[in-house]
Coordinates of C-alpha atoms in Angstrom, one line a residue:
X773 CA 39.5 18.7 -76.6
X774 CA 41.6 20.2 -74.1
X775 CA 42.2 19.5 -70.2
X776 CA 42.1 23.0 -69.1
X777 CA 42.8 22.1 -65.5
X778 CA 46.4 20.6 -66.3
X779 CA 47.2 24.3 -68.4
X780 CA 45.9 25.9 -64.6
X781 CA 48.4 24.2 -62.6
X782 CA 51.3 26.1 -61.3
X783 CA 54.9 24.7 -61.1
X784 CA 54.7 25.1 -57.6
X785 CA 51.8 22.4 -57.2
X786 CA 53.7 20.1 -59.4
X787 CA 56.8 20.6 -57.1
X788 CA 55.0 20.2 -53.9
X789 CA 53.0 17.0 -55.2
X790 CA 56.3 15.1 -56.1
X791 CA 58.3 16.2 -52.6
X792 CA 54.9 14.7 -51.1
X793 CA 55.2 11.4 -52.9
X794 CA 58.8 11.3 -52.5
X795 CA 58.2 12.0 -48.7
X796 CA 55.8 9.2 -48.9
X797 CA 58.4 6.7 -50.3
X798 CA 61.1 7.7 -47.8
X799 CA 58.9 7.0 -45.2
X800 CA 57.6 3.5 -46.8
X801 CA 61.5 2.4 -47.0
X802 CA 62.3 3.4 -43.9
X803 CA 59.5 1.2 -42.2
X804 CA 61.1 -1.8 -44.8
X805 CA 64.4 -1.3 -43.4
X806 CA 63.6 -1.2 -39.8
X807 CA 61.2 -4.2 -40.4
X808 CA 64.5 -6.2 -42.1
X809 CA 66.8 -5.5 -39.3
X810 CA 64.0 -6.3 -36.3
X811 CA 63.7 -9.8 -38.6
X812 CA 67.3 -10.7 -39.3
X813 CA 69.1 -8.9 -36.0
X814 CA 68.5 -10.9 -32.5
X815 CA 70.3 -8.8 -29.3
X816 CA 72.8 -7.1 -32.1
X817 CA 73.7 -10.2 -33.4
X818 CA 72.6 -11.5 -37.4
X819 CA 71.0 -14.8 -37.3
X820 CA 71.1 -15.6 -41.0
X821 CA 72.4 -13.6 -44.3
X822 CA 69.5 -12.8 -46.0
X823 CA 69.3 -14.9 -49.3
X824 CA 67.4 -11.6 -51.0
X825 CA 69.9 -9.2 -52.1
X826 CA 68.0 -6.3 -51.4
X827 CA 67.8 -7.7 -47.4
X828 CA 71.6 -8.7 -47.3
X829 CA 72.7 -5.2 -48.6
X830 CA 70.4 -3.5 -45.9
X831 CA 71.8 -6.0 -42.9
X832 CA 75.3 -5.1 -44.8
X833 CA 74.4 -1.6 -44.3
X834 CA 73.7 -1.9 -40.6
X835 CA 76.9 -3.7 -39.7
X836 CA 79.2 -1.2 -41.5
X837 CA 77.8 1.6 -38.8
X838 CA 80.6 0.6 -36.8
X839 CA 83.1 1.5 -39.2
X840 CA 84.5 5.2 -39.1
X841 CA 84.4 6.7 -42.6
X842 CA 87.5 7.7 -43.9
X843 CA 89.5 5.4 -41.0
X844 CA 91.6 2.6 -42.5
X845 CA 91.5 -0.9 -41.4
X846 CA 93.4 -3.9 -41.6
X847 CA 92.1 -7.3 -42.6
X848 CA 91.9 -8.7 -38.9
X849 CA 90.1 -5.7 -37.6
X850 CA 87.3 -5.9 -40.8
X851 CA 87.2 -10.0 -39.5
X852 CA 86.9 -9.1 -35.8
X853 CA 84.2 -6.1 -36.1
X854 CA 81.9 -8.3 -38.7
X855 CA 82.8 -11.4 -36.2
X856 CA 80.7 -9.4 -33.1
X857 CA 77.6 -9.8 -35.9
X858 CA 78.0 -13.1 -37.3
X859 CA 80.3 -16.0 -37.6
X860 CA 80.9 -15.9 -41.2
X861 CA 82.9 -13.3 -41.2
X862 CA 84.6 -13.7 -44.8
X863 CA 81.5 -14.2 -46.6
X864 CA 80.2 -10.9 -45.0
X865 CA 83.7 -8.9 -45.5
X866 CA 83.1 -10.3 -49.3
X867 CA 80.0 -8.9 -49.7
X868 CA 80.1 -5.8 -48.7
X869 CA 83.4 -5.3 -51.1
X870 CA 80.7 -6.6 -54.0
X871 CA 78.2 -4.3 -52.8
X872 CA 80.9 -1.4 -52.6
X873 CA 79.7 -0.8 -49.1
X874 CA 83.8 -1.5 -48.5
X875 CA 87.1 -1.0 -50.6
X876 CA 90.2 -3.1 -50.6
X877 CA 93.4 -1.9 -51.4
X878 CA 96.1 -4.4 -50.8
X879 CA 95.1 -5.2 -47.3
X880 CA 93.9 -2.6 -46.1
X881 CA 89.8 -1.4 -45.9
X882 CA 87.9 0.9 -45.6
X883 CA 84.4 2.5 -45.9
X884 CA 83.4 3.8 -49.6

């Protein structure tokens, strides 16, 4: 037999259902990433790279805020912005190549 109740449904309440799950997700992610960065940042500073990818590319995330998009930057300036976060400085500027948060060319980088 037939579910008459799915033939009633409109494409609007279909479309209003996902935004509200979507909405829902957003906001669940949100609380995740905040809860990360209250765990791994201490008075602006990292205390540890995450081991979890999915931490490390959020932390990642946070420190390249303080690069301008579009703005070029040679290798020393990458070292001594990442170096106000965290000593380990190549490791970090390494990553976030791997995670294409960053782009090399030559030896020059900047924000993807």
């Amino acid at each position: 037999s037939l579910c008459r109740n799915v033939f009633m449904t409109t494409m609007l309440d279909i479309i209003n259902e996902e935004s509200e799950v979507i909405d829902e997700q957003k906001q669940r992610e949100d609380a995740y990433r905040e809860k990360v960065i209250k765990t791994f940042f201490e008075y602006g500073k990292l205390k540890a790279i995450p081991a979890q990818r999915k931490k490390q590319r959020i932390c990642l995330e946070e420190i390249a805020k303080t690069f301008e998009p579009g703005k070029e930057y040679e290798e020393k300036e990458v070292n001594d912005k990442i170096l106000q976060f965290h000593e380990d400085f190549c490791t970090i500027r390494r990553d976030m190549i791997s995670e294409h948060i960053m782009e090399r060319t030559g030896n020059m980088y900047r924000l993807k």
